[in-house]
Amino acid sequence: MSGTGTHDAAPLLQVTDLRVSFGAVKAVDGVSFDLRPGEILGLVGESGSGKSTVGRAVLRINRVSSGSIRFEGTEVTGLSPHALLPLRRRMQMIFQDPRGSLDPRMKVGRLLAEPLEIHGLLDRQGRRARVAELLRLVGLAPEAAGRYPHQFSGGQAQRIAIARALALDPALIVADEPISSLDVSIQAQVINLLAELRRSLQVAMIFIAHDLSVVRHIADRVAVMYLGRIVEIADKADLYTRPGHPYTRSLLSAVPLPDPVKERQRSRTILKGELPSPENPPSGCCFSTRCPLRASLGDPPECTATRPQLNETGGGHRIACHFADPAATPASV
Amino acid sequence: MSAPLLQITDFHLGFRTRRGTVQAVDGVDLVVNEGETVGLVGESGCGKSATVRSILRLLPDKVARYGPGEIRLNDRNVLDLPEAEMRRIQGGDVAMVFQDPMTSLNPVMTVGDQITEYLAAHTDLDRAAMRARVIELLSMVGIPVPEERMTWFPHQLSGGMRQRVMIAMALSCEPRLLLADEITTALDVTLQAQILDLLHALSERLNTATLLITHDLSVVAGMTRRVYVMYAGQIIEEAETDALFAAPAMPYTWGLLRSAPSLDAPLTEDLTPIEGLPPDLAAPPPGCRFASRCPYRREICQSRMPDLRAAPDGGTHRVRCWGAQDVPEGGWLIGTDWREDTGDPRIVADIRAASAMAGTES
Ligand SMILES: Nc1ncnc2c1ncn2[C@@H]1O[C@H](COP(=O)(O)OP(=O)(O)O)[C@@H](O)[C@H]1O
Ligand SMILES: Nc1ncnc2c1ncn2[C@@H]1O[C@H](COP(=O)(O)OP(=O)(O)O)[C@@H](O)[C@H]1O
Ligand SMILES: [Mg+2]
Ligand SMILES: [Mg+2]
């Protein structure tokens, strides 16, 4: 199913040339993207590529070094914590480890009512009804309110964290690897739940994952990050059928296929080595030091001389590579 | 043919807890032959680690009760061996790598010293030869500038590098059997692919048999020759890898396959999770362990436990499921196209409702 976010609606979120540095580490180095209301953007890349930092900067959990973040038309980068408070309600986060994000001493009912209390919403009775409603939304029985988080399995705990994120009726949820700590069999439950919530509540999401196969089932658009930059962004159908950036293709080829015959026939290009240090990124294209395409082209000088821009190749598909030619290279997973 | 390298027969393992005995392993049969890579797959908590740790008797003495059953390594039952002999086997004939290398590495000792210590315990190389061997091992597992990296402490290395160090250490004495317990679960896909490739190449080169434990069926597809699928302490399906993926026989395995995201599936297809929760191993149900989550269940499933029997497609394919077995009271799932028929929606709704109620005790 493709996006319910309409193409002509004003963007919910506009991120422009976002930069976040920690000392000499440029964790996010010039990232721009839009998000429409109700849209799900998958944000994918290796560990350390800056995905969490983008998500946290959007929610102003991380300091922003420069750039602009407009949420519902308001520039949020310069806002004081006080001015930010009403916007905070509209943006929520879900983390990888649900247990770590839920206070173990609070019963589930309290955990879900707390955001409502903090923002002074609803009376006692109203809050109780809202808690029951939230539990129903995430597929848990009302009785769950009387139990502690540790009494639930990992998948159920993630449902509780999702319910808490929904309490204030947000317009945007940043889900930072929400399924990475769950069994594959349970991951599908959480993915389906988030997809369903998007359909019913029209909540937009930035869904962060290190694995392109996971976001394929939930995202409308996918942005691939490498070393603090977006190297490719496209509608889902485009990205998976015509991946243009050699990094995207490498990420696709790293995903194991649940089919031994195809697995044997497949020619994969597994990237060698690890991410270069973001303190000292390669000159020119940040991917040049590991790029199989550059190697196969005989190391053209452009790759190390100039930083490739995210160029539009049609239909909103943008690729930052001097030599990308998505039409010429169909996907081979 | 000679005896298998590892032969586990009707093995049981219980953990004594406040709530009574948790029967983590309940009659497991499993074989690994010399030089063979075998997968052991199942959801968290189904007893995979308990099974493999038993091979080296690595479980906490206070709570673990081994047996009844046998674990024969080179035709000797490890459950009868004296402690000193067990320690010789670990790191000698059998080595193990875990999910989280940080917990198995010593944080205050350099990587080089740790491998050296390991070598000293299992070989009689002199200092110079040992240093050369450490460098050789580190470069074998793809660690750049090993002379320098061997002087680093574990926290100075990335997660992927630490896992490479663990593999280097495990393979340092050329074990005949490598136990790899979720070694890529904590890594991103790129590192996972690198580590699996490395493991594949090395086990082939050294002719090391490998038992690859994972909750992700996709991981075993390209890596193994045979697969065991485990659920709630029991083997519920086993087959040659190709046969298992070509014709999985029972609903739990179908569930694992249907829930795994695949780059292969149509873009529009929804994932189908396995609904519900596994049973409490302190009080398992009388019938099939999977019945409480099975959308194809019938009366018999809840009352009588099926045995592990030959699957309809024959060969070494075995399955523990009434519906999949060609027996008078069963067989209703033979020939079912699991991709098309996802079970009875009313049962699915029941399972969902039951799990919405459940907060697991612990
Ligand atoms: N609080 C911080 N202090 C210093 N460095 C950080 C901090 N947070 C992230 N980084 C660094 O920023 C880079 C991007 O990190 P992160 O956003 O967590 O990546 P990802 O989520 O893609 O794994 C990494 O090099 C990481 O070490
Ligand atoms: N030390 C222990 N004490 C009590 N129960 C345990 C202990 N270790 C594991 N268990 C239980 O044994 C069962 C199997 O666990 P484990 O073998 O770790 O599963 P897996 O590796 O498949 O995730 C689980 O129900 C787990 O809770
Ligand atoms: Mg992160
Ligand atoms: Mg385990």
mmCIF file of C-alpha atoms and ligand atoms in Angstrom, chain A residues 20 22-23 25-28 45-54 56 62 176-177 208 225 228 275 277-278, ligand 1:
data_model
loop_
_atom_site.group_PDB
_atom_site.id
_atom_site.type_symbol
_atom_site.label_atom_id
_atom_site.label_comp_id
_atom_site.label_asym_id
_atom_site.label_seq_id
_atom_site.Cartn_x
_atom_site.Cartn_y
_atom_site.Cartn_z
ATOM 1 C CA VAL A 20 24.902 18.112 14.362
ATOM 2 C CA PHE A 22 29.793 16.350 18.825
ATOM 3 C CA GLY A 23 33.198 18.006 19.117
ATOM 4 C CA VAL A 25 32.503 14.332 15.087
ATOM 5 C CA LYS A 26 30.125 15.477 12.378
ATOM 6 C CA ALA A 27 27.345 13.050 13.255
ATOM 7 C CA VAL A 28 24.896 14.718 10.853
ATOM 8 C CA GLY A 45 22.049 2.948 7.234
ATOM 9 C CA GLU A 46 24.818 1.185 9.112
ATOM 10 C CA SER A 47 25.341 1.726 12.831
ATOM 11 C CA GLY A 48 27.017 5.072 13.312
ATOM 12 C CA SER A 49 25.666 6.648 10.144
ATOM 13 C CA GLY A 50 23.767 9.295 12.119
ATOM 14 C CA LYS A 51 20.179 8.019 12.002
ATOM 15 C CA SER A 52 19.457 8.378 15.710
ATOM 16 C CA THR A 53 21.071 11.794 15.787
ATOM 17 C CA VAL A 54 18.731 12.997 13.027
ATOM 18 C CA ARG A 56 16.828 13.126 18.184
ATOM 19 C CA ASN A 62 20.008 16.613 20.606
ATOM 20 C CA ASP A 176 14.317 4.516 16.524
ATOM 21 C CA GLU A 177 14.936 0.868 15.642
ATOM 22 C CA ILE A 208 14.748 4.123 11.733
ATOM 23 C CA MET A 225 22.219 7.526 5.219
ATOM 24 C CA GLY A 228 25.980 11.710 8.398
ATOM 25 C CA LEU A 275 32.378 3.130 8.471
ATOM 26 C CA SER A 277 35.638 7.835 11.281
ATOM 27 C CA PRO A 278 33.169 10.739 11.119
HETATM 28 N N1 LIG C 1 26.198 12.089 22.409
HETATM 29 C C1 LIG C 1 27.194 11.843 21.540
HETATM 30 N N2 LIG C 1 28.457 12.215 21.780
HETATM 31 C C2 LIG C 1 29.459 11.984 20.906
HETATM 32 N N3 LIG C 1 29.290 11.330 19.741
HETATM 33 C C3 LIG C 1 28.055 10.911 19.443
HETATM 34 C C4 LIG C 1 26.950 11.126 20.312
HETATM 35 N N4 LIG C 1 25.834 10.581 19.732
HETATM 36 C C5 LIG C 1 26.247 10.056 18.565
HETATM 37 N N5 LIG C 1 27.573 10.245 18.381
HETATM 38 C C6 LIG C 1 28.354 9.834 17.210
HETATM 39 O O1 LIG C 1 27.664 10.304 16.082
HETATM 40 C C7 LIG C 1 27.725 9.354 15.022
HETATM 41 C C8 LIG C 1 26.316 8.983 14.613
HETATM 42 O O2 LIG C 1 25.693 8.274 15.675
HETATM 43 P P1 LIG C 1 24.181 7.798 15.660
HETATM 44 O O3 LIG C 1 23.308 8.928 15.272
HETATM 45 O O4 LIG C 1 23.910 7.162 16.959
HETATM 46 O O5 LIG C 1 24.191 6.719 14.493
HETATM 47 P P2 LIG C 1 23.146 5.546 14.179
HETATM 48 O O6 LIG C 1 21.886 5.836 14.930
HETATM 49 O O7 LIG C 1 22.989 5.620 12.693
HETATM 50 O O8 LIG C 1 23.800 4.278 14.595
HETATM 51 C C9 LIG C 1 28.547 8.204 15.544
HETATM 52 O O9 LIG C 1 29.868 8.369 15.136
HETATM 53 C C10 LIG C 1 28.418 8.343 17.044
HETATM 54 O O10 LIG C 1 29.540 7.798 17.675
#
